[in-house]
Coordinates of C-alpha atoms in Angstrom, one line a residue:
M1 CA -34.0 -76.7 -90.1
T2 CA -36.0 -79.1 -88.0
Q3 CA -39.6 -78.6 -87.1
D4 CA -38.6 -78.1 -83.5
D5 CA -36.2 -75.2 -84.4
T6 CA -37.6 -72.0 -82.9
T7 CA -34.9 -69.6 -84.1
N8 CA -37.0 -68.5 -87.0
R9 CA -40.5 -69.2 -85.6
D10 CA -42.1 -66.4 -87.7
T11 CA -41.5 -68.5 -90.9
Q12 CA -42.7 -71.8 -89.4
P13 CA -46.2 -73.2 -88.9
D14 CA -48.0 -72.2 -85.7
L15 CA -47.1 -75.3 -83.7
G16 CA -49.5 -74.4 -80.8
R17 CA -52.4 -74.2 -83.2
R18 CA -51.4 -77.4 -85.0
K19 CA -51.1 -79.3 -81.7
F20 CA -54.6 -77.9 -80.7
L21 CA -56.3 -79.1 -83.8
N22 CA -54.6 -82.5 -83.9
S23 CA -55.4 -83.2 -80.3
A24 CA -59.0 -82.2 -80.9
A25 CA -59.2 -84.7 -83.8
L26 CA -57.6 -87.5 -81.7
V27 CA -60.0 -86.9 -78.8
G28 CA -63.0 -86.9 -81.2
L29 CA -61.8 -90.1 -82.9
S30 CA -61.5 -92.0 -79.7
G31 CA -64.7 -93.8 -78.9
A32 CA -64.8 -92.9 -75.3
G33 CA -64.4 -89.2 -76.0
L34 CA -66.7 -88.9 -78.9
S35 CA -68.8 -86.1 -77.5
V36 CA -65.9 -84.1 -76.1
G37 CA -64.3 -82.9 -79.3
L38 CA -62.9 -79.5 -79.4
S39 CA -64.3 -78.6 -76.0
A40 CA -61.7 -80.8 -74.3
C41 CA -59.0 -78.6 -75.7
N42 CA -60.5 -75.3 -74.7
K43 CA -57.8 -74.7 -71.9
E44 CA -54.9 -74.9 -74.3
S45 CA -56.4 -73.2 -77.3
A46 CA -56.4 -69.5 -76.5
P47 CA -53.1 -69.0 -74.7
G48 CA -51.1 -70.9 -77.3
A49 CA -52.7 -69.3 -80.3
K50 CA -50.4 -66.9 -82.2
A51 CA -51.4 -64.7 -85.1
P52 CA -49.5 -65.5 -88.3
S53 CA -46.6 -63.1 -88.8
A54 CA -46.2 -60.6 -91.6
K55 CA -42.5 -61.5 -92.0
G56 CA -40.8 -64.1 -94.2
E57 CA -42.4 -64.7 -97.6
V58 CA -44.8 -61.7 -97.4
A59 CA -43.7 -58.8 -99.4
T60 CA -43.3 -55.2 -98.2
H61 CA -46.7 -53.7 -97.6
S62 CA -48.1 -50.4 -98.5
P63 CA -49.4 -48.2 -95.7
Y64 CA -53.0 -49.1 -96.6
E65 CA -52.5 -52.9 -96.8
V66 CA -53.4 -55.1 -93.9
P67 CA -50.8 -57.9 -93.7
P68 CA -51.7 -61.5 -92.8
G69 CA -52.4 -61.8 -89.1
Q70 CA -53.1 -58.1 -88.5
L71 CA -56.4 -56.4 -88.0
D72 CA -58.1 -53.5 -89.8
E73 CA -58.2 -50.2 -88.1
Y74 CA -61.9 -49.6 -88.8
Y75 CA -65.2 -51.3 -89.2
S76 CA -67.4 -50.2 -92.0
F77 CA -71.1 -50.9 -91.5
S78 CA -72.9 -50.8 -94.9
S79 CA -76.5 -51.3 -95.9
G80 CA -77.0 -54.1 -98.4
G81 CA -79.7 -52.3 -100.3
H82 CA -82.4 -54.6 -101.7
S83 CA -80.7 -57.7 -100.4
G84 CA -82.3 -56.6 -97.1
D85 CA -79.2 -57.1 -95.0
V86 CA -76.3 -55.1 -93.5
R87 CA -72.6 -55.8 -94.4
I88 CA -69.5 -55.4 -92.3
Y89 CA -66.2 -54.6 -94.0
G90 CA -62.8 -54.1 -92.5
L91 CA -61.0 -50.9 -93.6
P92 CA -58.6 -50.1 -95.0
S93 CA -58.4 -53.7 -96.4
G94 CA -62.0 -53.7 -97.8
R95 CA -62.5 -57.3 -96.7
Q96 CA -66.1 -58.3 -96.1
L97 CA -66.3 -59.8 -92.6
K98 CA -70.0 -60.5 -92.2
S99 CA -73.4 -60.2 -93.6
I100 CA -76.1 -59.5 -90.9
P101 CA -79.5 -60.7 -92.1
V102 CA -82.2 -58.2 -91.1
F103 CA -85.2 -58.0 -93.4
N104 CA -84.2 -61.0 -95.6
T105 CA -84.1 -64.7 -95.0
D106 CA -80.7 -66.2 -94.6
N107 CA -79.8 -69.9 -94.8
L108 CA -76.4 -69.5 -93.3
V109 CA -77.7 -68.6 -89.8
G110 CA -81.3 -69.6 -90.2
W111 CA -82.7 -66.1 -90.1
G112 CA -86.4 -66.3 -91.1
I113 CA -86.3 -70.0 -90.3
T114 CA -85.9 -70.3 -86.6
N115 CA -88.8 -69.4 -84.2
E116 CA -86.7 -66.7 -82.6
S117 CA -85.9 -64.9 -85.8
K118 CA -89.5 -65.2 -87.0
A119 CA -90.8 -63.5 -83.9
I120 CA -88.5 -60.6 -84.6
I121 CA -89.4 -60.3 -88.3
G122 CA -93.1 -60.8 -87.7
T123 CA -95.4 -63.6 -88.8
R124 CA -98.9 -64.1 -90.1
P125 CA -101.4 -66.2 -88.1
D126 CA -100.3 -69.4 -90.0
G127 CA -96.7 -68.8 -88.9
S128 CA -95.4 -67.7 -92.2
L129 CA -93.4 -64.5 -92.4
K130 CA -95.4 -61.3 -92.8
Y131 CA -92.6 -60.0 -95.2
S132 CA -89.7 -61.8 -96.7
T133 CA -88.2 -58.9 -98.6
G134 CA -86.6 -55.7 -97.5
D135 CA -84.6 -52.7 -98.8
T136 CA -82.0 -51.5 -96.3
H137 CA -80.7 -47.9 -96.8
H138 CA -79.2 -46.1 -93.8
V139 CA -77.1 -47.4 -91.0
H140 CA -76.4 -45.3 -87.9
Q141 CA -75.1 -46.2 -84.4
T142 CA -76.1 -45.0 -81.0
Y143 CA -74.2 -42.1 -79.5
T144 CA -72.8 -40.9 -76.1
D145 CA -71.2 -37.5 -75.8
G146 CA -71.4 -37.0 -79.6
T147 CA -69.6 -40.1 -80.6
Y148 CA -70.4 -43.8 -81.2
D149 CA -70.8 -45.9 -78.1
G150 CA -71.0 -49.3 -79.7
K151 CA -74.3 -50.3 -78.2
Y152 CA -76.7 -50.6 -81.1
F153 CA -77.1 -49.6 -84.7
F154 CA -80.3 -49.0 -86.6
V155 CA -81.2 -49.6 -90.2
N156 CA -84.4 -48.9 -92.1
D157 CA -86.4 -50.9 -94.6
K158 CA -87.7 -48.7 -97.4
I159 CA -90.1 -51.2 -98.9
H160 CA -92.3 -52.0 -95.9
G161 CA -91.6 -49.0 -93.6
R162 CA -89.7 -50.8 -90.9
L163 CA -86.9 -49.9 -88.5
A164 CA -84.5 -52.6 -87.2
R165 CA -82.2 -52.5 -84.2
V166 CA -78.9 -54.6 -84.2
R167 CA -77.0 -55.4 -81.1
M168 CA -73.4 -54.4 -81.5
D169 CA -72.0 -57.1 -79.1
T170 CA -73.4 -60.0 -81.1
M171 CA -74.0 -58.2 -84.5
E172 CA -77.5 -59.6 -84.7
C173 CA -80.9 -58.0 -85.1
D174 CA -82.9 -58.1 -81.9
K175 CA -86.0 -55.9 -82.7
I176 CA -88.0 -54.7 -85.7
T177 CA -90.7 -52.1 -85.6
E178 CA -93.2 -51.2 -88.5
L179 CA -94.0 -47.5 -88.7
P180 CA -97.7 -46.8 -89.2
N181 CA -99.2 -44.7 -92.1
I182 CA -96.0 -44.3 -94.1
Q183 CA -94.4 -45.5 -97.3
G184 CA -90.9 -45.2 -98.7
F185 CA -89.1 -45.1 -95.4
H186 CA -85.8 -43.7 -96.7
G187 CA -83.8 -41.7 -94.2
T188 CA -83.0 -42.4 -90.6
F189 CA -80.7 -41.1 -88.0
T190 CA -80.2 -41.6 -84.2
D191 CA -80.3 -38.5 -82.0
K192 CA -76.9 -37.6 -80.5
R193 CA -78.2 -36.6 -77.0
D194 CA -81.5 -36.1 -75.2
P195 CA -82.7 -32.5 -75.7
V196 CA -85.1 -32.5 -72.8
D197 CA -83.1 -33.9 -69.9
P198 CA -79.6 -32.3 -69.7
K199 CA -78.4 -35.2 -67.5
I200 CA -78.9 -37.6 -70.5
N201 CA -76.2 -37.3 -73.1
H202 CA -76.9 -40.4 -75.1
T203 CA -79.2 -41.7 -77.8
T204 CA -82.8 -42.0 -76.8
R205 CA -84.5 -41.5 -80.2
V206 CA -84.3 -42.6 -83.8
F207 CA -85.7 -40.2 -86.4
C208 CA -87.3 -41.6 -89.5
G209 CA -88.4 -39.9 -92.7
A210 CA -91.1 -41.1 -95.0
E211 CA -90.3 -40.4 -98.7
F212 CA -93.6 -41.2 -100.4
S213 CA -96.6 -39.0 -99.7
I214 CA -99.8 -40.9 -99.6
P215 CA -103.5 -40.3 -98.7
L216 CA -103.9 -40.3 -94.9
P217 CA -105.4 -42.6 -93.9
N218 CA -104.5 -44.7 -96.9
D219 CA -107.8 -46.7 -96.9
G220 CA -109.0 -46.2 -100.5
R221 CA -110.2 -42.6 -100.2
D222 CA -108.7 -39.5 -101.9
M223 CA -106.5 -41.7 -104.2
E224 CA -106.8 -39.4 -107.2
D225 CA -106.5 -36.1 -105.3
G226 CA -102.8 -35.4 -105.0
S227 CA -103.5 -32.4 -102.8
K228 CA -104.6 -34.8 -100.0
Y229 CA -101.3 -36.6 -100.0
K230 CA -99.1 -36.0 -97.0
S231 CA -95.9 -37.4 -95.4
L232 CA -95.0 -38.3 -91.8
F233 CA -91.8 -37.8 -89.9
S234 CA -91.5 -40.3 -87.1
C235 CA -89.6 -40.7 -83.8
V236 CA -88.9 -44.2 -82.4
D237 CA -87.7 -44.8 -78.8
S238 CA -84.3 -46.4 -79.1
E239 CA -84.9 -48.8 -76.2
S240 CA -88.5 -49.9 -76.4
M241 CA -88.6 -49.5 -80.2
E242 CA -92.1 -48.1 -80.0
V243 CA -93.1 -45.1 -82.1
R244 CA -93.1 -42.1 -79.8
W245 CA -94.7 -39.5 -82.2
Q246 CA -95.2 -38.5 -85.8
V247 CA -95.2 -35.1 -87.5
L248 CA -97.6 -34.4 -90.4
I249 CA -95.5 -32.5 -93.0
D250 CA -95.6 -31.1 -96.6
G251 CA -93.2 -32.7 -99.1
N252 CA -91.2 -35.9 -99.2
C253 CA -88.5 -36.7 -96.7
D254 CA -85.2 -37.9 -98.1
L255 CA -82.2 -38.2 -95.8
V256 CA -82.1 -37.4 -92.0
A257 CA -79.6 -35.7 -89.7
S258 CA -79.6 -34.8 -86.0
S259 CA -77.8 -32.1 -84.1
Y260 CA -75.1 -32.6 -81.4
D261 CA -77.1 -30.6 -78.8
G262 CA -80.2 -32.7 -79.3
K263 CA -82.4 -29.7 -80.2
L264 CA -83.0 -30.3 -83.9
A265 CA -83.6 -33.1 -86.3
A266 CA -83.5 -32.4 -90.1
T267 CA -84.5 -33.9 -93.4
N268 CA -83.9 -32.7 -96.9
Q269 CA -87.0 -32.6 -99.2
Y270 CA -87.1 -33.0 -102.9
N271 CA -90.8 -32.8 -103.7
T272 CA -92.2 -29.7 -101.9
E273 CA -94.4 -29.4 -105.0
M274 CA -96.3 -32.5 -103.7
G275 CA -96.2 -33.8 -107.2
V276 CA -97.6 -37.3 -107.9
H277 CA -96.0 -37.8 -111.3
Y278 CA -92.3 -37.7 -112.2
E279 CA -92.3 -34.3 -114.0
D280 CA -94.3 -32.6 -111.3
T281 CA -91.6 -33.3 -108.6
M282 CA -89.1 -31.0 -110.4
S283 CA -91.1 -27.9 -111.3
S284 CA -89.9 -25.7 -108.4
E285 CA -86.5 -24.1 -108.3
M286 CA -86.5 -24.4 -104.5
D287 CA -87.3 -27.3 -102.3
A288 CA -86.4 -27.4 -98.6
C289 CA -84.3 -28.6 -95.7
L290 CA -86.9 -29.2 -93.0
F291 CA -86.0 -28.8 -89.3
F292 CA -87.9 -30.2 -86.4
N293 CA -87.8 -28.6 -82.9
V294 CA -87.7 -31.8 -80.9
A295 CA -88.5 -30.3 -77.5
R296 CA -91.5 -28.4 -78.7
I297 CA -92.8 -31.5 -80.4
E298 CA -92.5 -33.5 -77.3
E299 CA -94.2 -30.7 -75.3
A300 CA -97.1 -30.6 -77.7
V301 CA -97.4 -34.4 -77.4
K302 CA -97.3 -34.2 -73.6
A303 CA -100.0 -31.4 -73.7
G304 CA -102.3 -33.6 -75.8
K305 CA -102.1 -31.3 -78.9
V306 CA -102.3 -34.3 -81.1
T307 CA -104.4 -36.4 -83.4
T308 CA -104.3 -39.9 -84.7
I309 CA -104.5 -41.4 -88.1
G310 CA -106.4 -44.5 -89.1
S311 CA -106.2 -47.4 -86.6
S312 CA -102.8 -46.2 -85.3
K313 CA -102.7 -44.9 -81.7
V314 CA -99.4 -43.0 -82.3
P315 CA -99.8 -39.3 -81.5
V316 CA -99.5 -37.0 -84.5
V317 CA -98.7 -33.3 -84.4
D318 CA -99.2 -30.8 -87.3
G319 CA -95.9 -29.7 -88.8
T320 CA -97.3 -28.4 -92.1
R321 CA -96.3 -25.0 -93.4
A322 CA -99.8 -23.6 -93.0
S323 CA -99.8 -24.5 -89.3
N324 CA -96.3 -23.3 -88.4
K325 CA -96.1 -19.7 -89.7
D326 CA -95.4 -18.2 -86.2
P327 CA -91.7 -19.1 -85.5
K328 CA -92.1 -18.7 -81.7
A329 CA -94.8 -21.4 -81.7
A330 CA -93.6 -23.4 -84.7
L331 CA -92.7 -27.1 -84.5
T332 CA -91.0 -27.1 -87.9
C333 CA -88.9 -24.7 -90.0
Y334 CA -88.7 -25.1 -93.8
V335 CA -85.4 -23.7 -95.1
P336 CA -85.6 -23.1 -98.9
I337 CA -82.9 -25.1 -100.8
P338 CA -82.2 -25.5 -104.5
K339 CA -83.1 -28.0 -106.2
N340 CA -84.3 -31.5 -105.3
P341 CA -81.6 -31.7 -102.6
H342 CA -80.2 -35.1 -101.7
G343 CA -78.5 -35.6 -98.4
V344 CA -78.2 -33.5 -95.3
N345 CA -75.2 -33.9 -92.9
I346 CA -73.9 -32.0 -89.9
T347 CA -70.3 -30.9 -89.4
P348 CA -68.4 -32.5 -86.5
D349 CA -68.4 -29.2 -84.5
G350 CA -72.2 -29.1 -84.7
K351 CA -72.3 -25.6 -86.3
Y352 CA -73.4 -26.3 -89.9
Y353 CA -75.6 -28.6 -92.0
A354 CA -74.5 -29.3 -95.6
C355 CA -77.5 -30.0 -97.9
S356 CA -76.6 -30.9 -101.6
G357 CA -78.6 -29.7 -104.5
K358 CA -78.6 -32.8 -106.8
L359 CA -80.3 -30.9 -109.7
S360 CA -78.3 -27.8 -108.7
P361 CA -74.5 -27.7 -108.8
T362 CA -74.4 -26.3 -105.3
A363 CA -74.2 -27.3 -101.7
S364 CA -76.1 -25.2 -99.2
V365 CA -74.6 -24.6 -95.8
I366 CA -77.2 -23.9 -93.1
E367 CA -76.1 -22.6 -89.7
H368 CA -77.5 -24.4 -86.7
A369 CA -77.6 -21.4 -84.5
L370 CA -79.5 -19.4 -87.1
V371 CA -82.2 -22.1 -87.3
L372 CA -82.6 -21.9 -83.5
K373 CA -82.7 -18.1 -83.9
W374 CA -85.6 -18.5 -86.4
F375 CA -87.5 -20.6 -83.9
D376 CA -87.0 -17.8 -81.3
G377 CA -88.4 -15.2 -83.6
G378 CA -85.0 -13.5 -84.2
L379 CA -84.6 -14.4 -87.9
A380 CA -87.1 -12.9 -90.3
N381 CA -86.7 -15.4 -93.1
A382 CA -85.8 -19.0 -92.8
R383 CA -83.7 -18.7 -96.0
D384 CA -81.4 -16.4 -94.1
A385 CA -80.1 -19.5 -92.2
V386 CA -78.2 -20.4 -95.3
V387 CA -74.7 -18.9 -94.9
A388 CA -73.0 -20.4 -97.9
E389 CA -73.9 -22.0 -101.3
P390 CA -70.7 -22.9 -103.2
E391 CA -70.9 -24.2 -106.7
I392 CA -69.1 -27.6 -106.4
G393 CA -70.1 -29.6 -109.4
L394 CA -72.8 -31.7 -111.1
G395 CA -75.1 -34.0 -109.2
P396 CA -73.9 -33.4 -105.6
L397 CA -75.4 -36.0 -103.3
H398 CA -73.8 -36.9 -99.9
T399 CA -71.2 -35.1 -97.8
G400 CA -68.7 -36.3 -95.2
F401 CA -66.3 -34.2 -93.1
D402 CA -62.8 -34.3 -91.8
N403 CA -61.3 -32.8 -88.7
K404 CA -59.9 -29.7 -90.5
G405 CA -63.1 -28.0 -91.6
N406 CA -63.3 -29.6 -95.0
A407 CA -66.3 -31.3 -96.6
Y408 CA -66.2 -34.1 -99.1
T409 CA -69.2 -34.4 -101.5
T410 CA -70.0 -37.1 -104.0
L411 CA -70.7 -35.7 -107.5
F412 CA -72.9 -38.3 -109.3
L413 CA -72.9 -36.7 -112.8
D414 CA -69.2 -35.7 -112.7
S415 CA -68.1 -39.0 -111.2
Q416 CA -65.9 -37.1 -108.8
I417 CA -65.4 -36.5 -105.1
V418 CA -65.0 -32.8 -104.4
K419 CA -63.2 -31.5 -101.3
W420 CA -64.4 -28.0 -100.2
N421 CA -63.7 -25.9 -97.2
V422 CA -66.8 -24.8 -95.2
E423 CA -65.4 -21.6 -93.7
A424 CA -64.0 -20.5 -97.1
A425 CA -67.4 -21.1 -98.6
I426 CA -69.0 -18.9 -96.0
K427 CA -66.5 -16.1 -96.6
A428 CA -67.1 -16.3 -100.4
F429 CA -70.8 -16.2 -99.8
K430 CA -70.3 -13.0 -97.8
G431 CA -68.4 -11.4 -100.8
D432 CA -64.8 -12.3 -100.1
K433 CA -63.5 -12.7 -103.6
T434 CA -60.2 -14.2 -102.4
A435 CA -61.9 -17.1 -100.7
K436 CA -62.0 -20.3 -102.7
A437 CA -64.3 -23.0 -101.4
V438 CA -63.2 -25.9 -103.6
V439 CA -59.9 -27.3 -102.5
D440 CA -59.5 -30.5 -104.6
R441 CA -61.2 -33.0 -106.8
I442 CA -60.6 -36.7 -107.6
D443 CA -62.2 -39.0 -110.2
V444 CA -64.0 -42.1 -109.1
H445 CA -65.4 -45.0 -111.1
Y446 CA -68.3 -44.4 -111.7
Q447 CA -71.3 -42.3 -110.5
P448 CA -70.7 -42.1 -106.8
G449 CA -73.8 -42.2 -104.7
H450 CA -73.1 -42.3 -101.0
G451 CA -69.8 -41.3 -99.5
F452 CA -68.6 -41.2 -95.9
T453 CA -65.5 -40.3 -93.9
S454 CA -63.9 -42.2 -91.1
M455 CA -65.7 -41.2 -87.9
G456 CA -67.2 -38.4 -89.9
E457 CA -70.7 -38.5 -88.4
T458 CA -69.2 -37.9 -84.9
R459 CA -67.3 -35.2 -82.9
E460 CA -64.2 -37.4 -83.4
A461 CA -63.9 -37.2 -87.2
D462 CA -60.3 -38.1 -87.8
G463 CA -59.7 -37.0 -91.4
R464 CA -58.1 -40.4 -92.4
F465 CA -60.3 -41.9 -95.1
F466 CA -63.2 -41.3 -97.4
N467 CA -65.1 -44.2 -98.9
S468 CA -67.0 -43.7 -102.1
D469 CA -69.8 -46.1 -102.9
N470 CA -70.2 -46.0 -106.7
K471 CA -73.3 -47.1 -108.5
F472 CA -71.5 -48.5 -111.6
S473 CA -68.4 -50.7 -111.8
K474 CA -68.1 -51.6 -115.5
D475 CA -64.5 -52.5 -116.4
R476 CA -63.3 -52.4 -112.7
F477 CA -63.6 -56.1 -112.0
L478 CA -63.7 -59.5 -113.8
P479 CA -67.0 -59.7 -115.7
V480 CA -69.6 -62.0 -114.1
G481 CA -72.5 -61.6 -116.4
P482 CA -75.2 -58.9 -116.8
L483 CA -75.5 -58.2 -113.1
H484 CA -72.4 -56.3 -112.0
C485 CA -71.1 -55.9 -108.5
E486 CA -70.5 -52.3 -107.4
T487 CA -67.4 -50.5 -106.4
A488 CA -66.3 -49.0 -103.1
Q489 CA -63.2 -46.9 -103.5
L490 CA -61.1 -46.0 -100.5
I491 CA -59.5 -42.5 -100.6
D492 CA -56.8 -41.2 -98.4
I493 CA -57.9 -37.6 -97.3
S494 CA -55.2 -37.0 -94.7
G495 CA -53.1 -34.8 -96.9
D496 CA -53.8 -31.7 -99.0
K497 CA -54.5 -33.8 -102.1
M498 CA -56.9 -36.8 -102.0
K499 CA -55.3 -40.1 -103.0
L500 CA -57.2 -43.1 -104.3
V501 CA -56.0 -46.1 -102.3
H502 CA -57.9 -49.1 -103.8
D503 CA -61.1 -50.5 -105.1
H504 CA -63.1 -53.3 -103.4
S505 CA -66.2 -54.9 -104.7
V506 CA -69.6 -54.7 -102.9
L507 CA -72.8 -56.6 -103.6
S508 CA -75.6 -55.8 -103.9
E509 CA -76.3 -52.1 -103.8
P510 CA -75.1 -50.3 -100.6
H511 CA -76.9 -47.1 -99.9
D512 CA -75.1 -45.7 -96.9
S513 CA -72.3 -46.6 -94.5
I514 CA -70.4 -45.5 -91.4
I515 CA -66.8 -46.0 -90.7
V516 CA -66.1 -46.7 -87.0
R517 CA -62.8 -47.1 -85.1
R518 CA -62.3 -50.7 -84.1
D519 CA -61.7 -49.9 -80.4
I520 CA -65.3 -48.7 -80.1
I521 CA -66.7 -52.1 -81.0
K522 CA -66.7 -54.7 -78.2
T523 CA -68.2 -58.0 -79.4
R524 CA -68.9 -61.2 -77.5
Q525 CA -67.4 -64.5 -78.7
I526 CA -69.5 -66.9 -76.6
Y527 CA -73.2 -66.6 -75.5
D528 CA -74.4 -67.2 -71.9
M529 CA -76.7 -70.2 -71.9
D530 CA -78.8 -68.6 -69.1
E531 CA -80.0 -66.0 -71.6
F532 CA -82.2 -68.5 -73.3
P533 CA -85.3 -69.6 -71.3
N534 CA -85.7 -72.7 -73.5
A535 CA -82.0 -73.8 -73.3
V536 CA -81.3 -77.5 -72.9
K537 CA -78.7 -77.1 -70.2
D538 CA -77.9 -80.8 -69.6
P539 CA -77.6 -83.4 -72.4
A540 CA -79.5 -85.7 -70.0
E541 CA -82.6 -83.5 -70.6
S542 CA -82.6 -84.5 -74.3
G543 CA -85.5 -86.5 -75.6
V544 CA -88.9 -86.5 -77.3
F545 CA -91.7 -85.0 -75.2
R546 CA -95.3 -85.6 -76.4
N547 CA -98.5 -83.8 -75.6
G548 CA -101.0 -85.2 -78.0
K549 CA -100.0 -84.1 -81.5
K550 CA -97.7 -81.4 -80.1
V551 CA -94.2 -82.7 -79.7
T552 CA -91.1 -81.1 -78.3
V553 CA -87.7 -82.5 -79.3
K554 CA -84.8 -81.4 -77.0
L555 CA -81.2 -82.0 -78.0
T556 CA -77.7 -80.6 -77.6
S557 CA -74.7 -80.3 -79.8
Q558 CA -71.1 -80.8 -78.7
A559 CA -68.4 -81.6 -81.3
P560 CA -68.6 -84.0 -82.9
A561 CA -72.1 -85.3 -81.9
F562 CA -75.7 -84.4 -81.2
S563 CA -77.1 -85.7 -77.9
L564 CA -79.7 -87.8 -79.7
R565 CA -78.5 -90.4 -82.2
E566 CA -82.1 -90.6 -83.4
F567 CA -85.6 -89.5 -82.5
K568 CA -88.9 -90.8 -83.5
L569 CA -92.0 -88.9 -84.6
K570 CA -95.5 -89.7 -86.0
K571 CA -96.9 -88.4 -89.2
G572 CA -98.9 -85.3 -88.5
D573 CA -97.0 -84.2 -85.4
E574 CA -96.5 -80.5 -84.8
V575 CA -92.9 -80.5 -83.7
T576 CA -90.8 -77.9 -82.0
L577 CA -87.2 -78.8 -82.0
I578 CA -84.9 -77.1 -79.5
L579 CA -81.1 -77.2 -80.0
T580 CA -78.5 -75.9 -77.5
N581 CA -74.8 -75.7 -78.4
H582 CA -72.8 -76.9 -75.4
D583 CA -69.4 -76.1 -76.8
K584 CA -67.5 -73.2 -75.1
V585 CA -64.8 -72.7 -77.7
E586 CA -64.7 -69.4 -79.6
D587 CA -65.8 -69.9 -83.2
L588 CA -67.1 -73.4 -82.7
T589 CA -70.5 -73.1 -84.3
H590 CA -72.8 -76.0 -85.2
G591 CA -75.4 -76.2 -87.9
F592 CA -78.6 -78.3 -88.1
A593 CA -80.1 -79.2 -91.5
M594 CA -83.2 -81.3 -91.9
P595 CA -83.6 -82.8 -95.4
K596 CA -87.0 -82.3 -97.2
Y597 CA -88.3 -80.1 -94.4
D598 CA -86.7 -76.9 -95.6
I599 CA -84.9 -76.4 -92.2
N600 CA -81.3 -75.1 -91.8
F601 CA -79.9 -73.0 -89.0
I602 CA -76.9 -72.6 -86.8
V603 CA -76.2 -72.3 -83.1
N604 CA -73.2 -70.5 -81.8
P605 CA -71.3 -71.5 -78.7
Q606 CA -73.7 -71.7 -75.7
E607 CA -76.6 -70.5 -77.9
T608 CA -80.1 -72.0 -78.2
K609 CA -82.4 -71.9 -81.2
S610 CA -85.6 -73.6 -82.1
V611 CA -87.8 -74.4 -85.2
T612 CA -91.4 -75.6 -85.5
F613 CA -92.6 -77.8 -88.3
I614 CA -95.2 -80.4 -89.2
A615 CA -93.8 -84.0 -89.6
D616 CA -95.9 -84.7 -92.7
K617 CA -93.5 -87.0 -94.6
P618 CA -93.0 -90.5 -93.3
G619 CA -89.5 -91.9 -93.6
V620 CA -85.9 -91.6 -92.4
Y621 CA -84.2 -88.2 -92.5
W622 CA -80.6 -87.6 -91.6
C623 CA -80.3 -84.3 -89.7
Y624 CA -76.6 -83.2 -90.0
C625 CA -74.3 -80.4 -88.9
T626 CA -73.8 -77.9 -91.8
H627 CA -71.1 -75.7 -90.2
F628 CA -67.6 -77.3 -90.2
C629 CA -66.8 -77.9 -86.6
H630 CA -64.4 -80.9 -86.2
A631 CA -62.4 -83.6 -87.9
L632 CA -65.5 -85.8 -87.5
H633 CA -67.8 -83.1 -88.9
L634 CA -69.2 -85.4 -91.6
E635 CA -70.1 -87.9 -89.0
M636 CA -72.1 -85.5 -86.9
R637 CA -75.7 -86.6 -87.6
S638 CA -78.9 -87.5 -85.9
R639 CA -81.6 -89.7 -87.5
M640 CA -85.2 -88.4 -87.6
I641 CA -87.7 -91.2 -88.1
V642 CA -91.2 -90.3 -89.0
E643 CA -93.6 -93.2 -88.6
A644 CA -96.6 -93.6 -90.7

């Protein structure tokens, strides 16, 4: 068979792609076309591109395998834990697609190095980062009509009490807010609709729970008096990213949930004892799931029934037990739950919350309508909002849901996922001895922490997959030393019995994830140069511009060259270097590394980034492209000369 034979094209190399790459190399190699590179081939690249076929040498695939050239059905957005980032995986393949730097520094993209990223993270007066560490825990998207809308997702930093927003079109962080007067920012969840304006049916708030109680204000007073320790529950505006209000509460916040009608936010609490030491946090047999009446809180804020704490100007309302005994005026409702609960999640129909016991082998089912009834004064005891409490196993933590009325809860101590039916649990709680809540169990390896179902945090839960993030992976993968990766195990939940599909490794320690249908996510492939006020729009604008000791260097990149072959500086100059990528080809990213100056970043097609540094080392420094872009990638350099 000749190379031109098209009778069995599926088994042959993609000739359109080969022609594209070879022509790009030839154009780049020609002296006259040195700066054209891949851009010259933009017109013939996309139409001729063909995804590799799954035929030929590729074996028959299981229904869960994603063959070469095909795309995953779902995105999984997963917190990276104490790495400070967010990971994107494809499911069902389990392939890691991207790491999004958020609270960490990242040499791949220059996050924490470029001026633009430093402005988002926050800096000290000397220009250094205010924080260079973070601990991401919970990832949640924005909603419209009770399902994901693909606009933003939010993730928290437990260490420094920050909330970050990530644009879904570029998968990049665009805003970070630090919450005042809190520590241990653990749980977060977006609202699913605006509860005040019925015309607004999309996310307007992000609810944030503080896990650690501290003296308020935390300025050195009352440090030894645990009775003075309090926590705050915060609400952040999803657009402005400003803190709207905070609620003073008793007990620690753990995870957070929000209702589909926008009326309630909830957090489970594991230390209603307000204990300072380890043993004191487990003395009570009952803790709580705490509900916030969002409309009443906002009415109180509007009416000025607020205070402030320390130097913060954020309005604070009183949500403590002592101040909320009258249900008809209460801002909060504490529903007693056994014991040290971990995790609160709402069913896709919006009727029930599942709150797991952790130190109790039970999951408590709380009816949304009954919590509202308590706020209206029609329910005598908040505990009466609990309509089921099935015994499901040891160490229950997180719960996901399918579209058939079933719940799936991780059992940390049993190393299992338990499938249980919500309505059956309610019937059994009412005394029906024929009702069996637990439907199925499956072993996972080992100690599952967070678990989540496909589209399970939306009205469109589809009952396809459950993903178990396990905290230990010994003997599951090739050993790589004392620090092990962890295991994410994909489970098929579409049938009566759960079926383990495969393991995939995750690093470092994911805390929570969401599984989102791929059609919801609409990403951009190329930036708009007009978005960047400092863009160098014409290579002719390149050069060195001096204002005393302050120097601006403007340059562009277009495969396979930078617009400046060299640029000269003087020792002691304060230099701001601005780089704009002029290539318009999808996936044609350029890097810029500066030896001995600790600078390395990338610019995507049509993007602009900048860095500022002091030219304090005389000599010659070859600045080069770090991101493979062209056959002449190694030759893509610019010479920085620092004169003594």
